[in-house]
C-alpha cells in the first residue's frame, strides 16, 4: 500500500494560494480546512474561496469541514467538484443521510472524529463512508503536536475496516511529520494530512517525498 499524502493549505500563504497549491502538485490531494469560528475557535474560508482553489488546483481537493451546520453547507463542497468531503460526527445527528447526499453528488464521503469522540458507536456506519478521519490533535489550529494516545483508536479502526472488508480510507490529521507518520502508518493509517511539516519546509515537494519514504519504511516492517 502506498501512503497518500495530503498537505493542508491551512499552513499556506492565503494571499498566494494558487502558488502554494501548485507547490504541492506531487501530493495526492490538497487538504482544505474549512473552519467557521463556531465548531472550532478559528476561522478560515468558505465556498467562494474553495471554488477558486478547485479551479486552479492541479490535484483533487480533500475538504475537511470543521463547521457546525454541515447539513446546510457540506453538499455545496461536493457540488463545486471536491473529490472528498469530510464532516465531523459531532456536528450532525444524521451522518448517514448526509453521507448519502454527498455520494449522490459524486464526492467521496468522510466522517471525522475529534480526539475525545469514541470510535465504537460509528463503526456500524462505516459502510456508508469512503473515509474515516481520526483527529490526532484537537481541531482548530495547525502546528500542534501529534497525540500518540490516538494510535490505539487508529488501530481499532483499521481492524474494523479490514474485518468488514470495507474500502474505507483511514486518514490521520494533526502533527504529522517524518517523526510521527511511521507510527500512524504502523497503526494502520493510509492517508496522511500534513500542514506545517510540508509548508514549513524549505521545499514542499521534498517534504512530501520524505513523508512518503517515512510512511513506507514503517509499512515494510
Ligand atoms: C487542524 C486541521 C489540520 C491542520 C494540520 O484543525 O484540521 O488539517 O492543518 O496542521 P499540522 O500538520 O500543522 O498539524
Ligand atoms: Zn484538517
mmCIF file with all atom_site columns, C-alpha atoms in Angstrom, residues 14 32-36 43-53 63 65 67 73 76-77 80:
data_model
loop_
_atom_site.group_PDB
_atom_site.id
_atom_site.type_symbol
_atom_site.label_atom_id
_atom_site.label_alt_id
_atom_site.label_comp_id
_atom_site.label_asym_id
_atom_site.label_entity_id
_atom_site.label_seq_id
_atom_site.pdbx_PDB_ins_code
_atom_site.Cartn_x
_atom_site.Cartn_y
_atom_site.Cartn_z
_atom_site.occupancy
_atom_site.B_iso_or_equiv
_atom_site.pdbx_formal_charge
_atom_site.auth_seq_id
_atom_site.auth_comp_id
_atom_site.auth_asym_id
_atom_site.auth_atom_id
_atom_site.pdbx_PDB_model_num
ATOM 1  C CA . UNK A 1 14 ? -3.521  32.794 1.949  1.00 0.00 ? 14 UNK A CA 1
ATOM 2  C CA . UNK A 1 32 ? -8.774  22.076 2.686  1.00 0.00 ? 32 UNK A CA 1
ATOM 3  C CA . UNK A 1 33 ? -9.601  23.023 6.293  1.00 0.00 ? 33 UNK A CA 1
ATOM 4  C CA . UNK A 1 34 ? -12.906 24.901 6.419  1.00 0.00 ? 34 UNK A CA 1
ATOM 5  C CA . UNK A 1 35 ? -13.465 26.480 9.861  1.00 0.00 ? 35 UNK A CA 1
ATOM 6  C CA . UNK A 1 36 ? -16.432 28.572 10.958 1.00 0.00 ? 36 UNK A CA 1
ATOM 7  C CA . UNK A 1 43 ? -11.921 30.901 11.006 1.00 0.00 ? 43 UNK A CA 1
ATOM 8  C CA . UNK A 1 44 ? -10.571 30.158 7.523  1.00 0.00 ? 44 UNK A CA 1
ATOM 9  C CA . UNK A 1 45 ? -12.574 30.248 4.306  1.00 0.00 ? 45 UNK A CA 1
ATOM 10 C CA . UNK A 1 46 ? -15.822 29.047 2.749  1.00 0.00 ? 46 UNK A CA 1
ATOM 11 C CA . UNK A 1 47 ? -17.465 28.044 -0.510 1.00 0.00 ? 47 UNK A CA 1
ATOM 12 C CA . UNK A 1 48 ? -16.299 31.022 -2.605 1.00 0.00 ? 48 UNK A CA 1
ATOM 13 C CA . UNK A 1 49 ? -12.648 30.527 -1.762 1.00 0.00 ? 49 UNK A CA 1
ATOM 14 C CA . UNK A 1 50 ? -12.764 26.767 -2.145 1.00 0.00 ? 50 UNK A CA 1
ATOM 15 C CA . UNK A 1 51 ? -14.456 27.146 -5.539 1.00 0.00 ? 51 UNK A CA 1
ATOM 16 C CA . UNK A 1 52 ? -11.407 29.147 -6.677 1.00 0.00 ? 52 UNK A CA 1
ATOM 17 C CA . UNK A 1 53 ? -8.940  26.642 -5.170 1.00 0.00 ? 53 UNK A CA 1
ATOM 18 C CA . UNK A 1 63 ? -12.262 19.075 2.126  1.00 0.00 ? 63 UNK A CA 1
ATOM 19 C CA . UNK A 1 65 ? -15.308 20.704 7.354  1.00 0.00 ? 65 UNK A CA 1
ATOM 20 C CA . UNK A 1 67 ? -18.186 23.726 10.888 1.00 0.00 ? 67 UNK A CA 1
ATOM 21 C CA . UNK A 1 73 ? -23.147 23.558 3.796  1.00 0.00 ? 73 UNK A CA 1
ATOM 22 C CA . UNK A 1 76 ? -22.084 22.645 -1.710 1.00 0.00 ? 76 UNK A CA 1
ATOM 23 C CA . UNK A 1 77 ? -18.485 21.452 -1.459 1.00 0.00 ? 77 UNK A CA 1
ATOM 24 C CA . UNK A 1 80 ? -18.202 22.557 -6.598 1.00 0.00 ? 80 UNK A CA 1
#
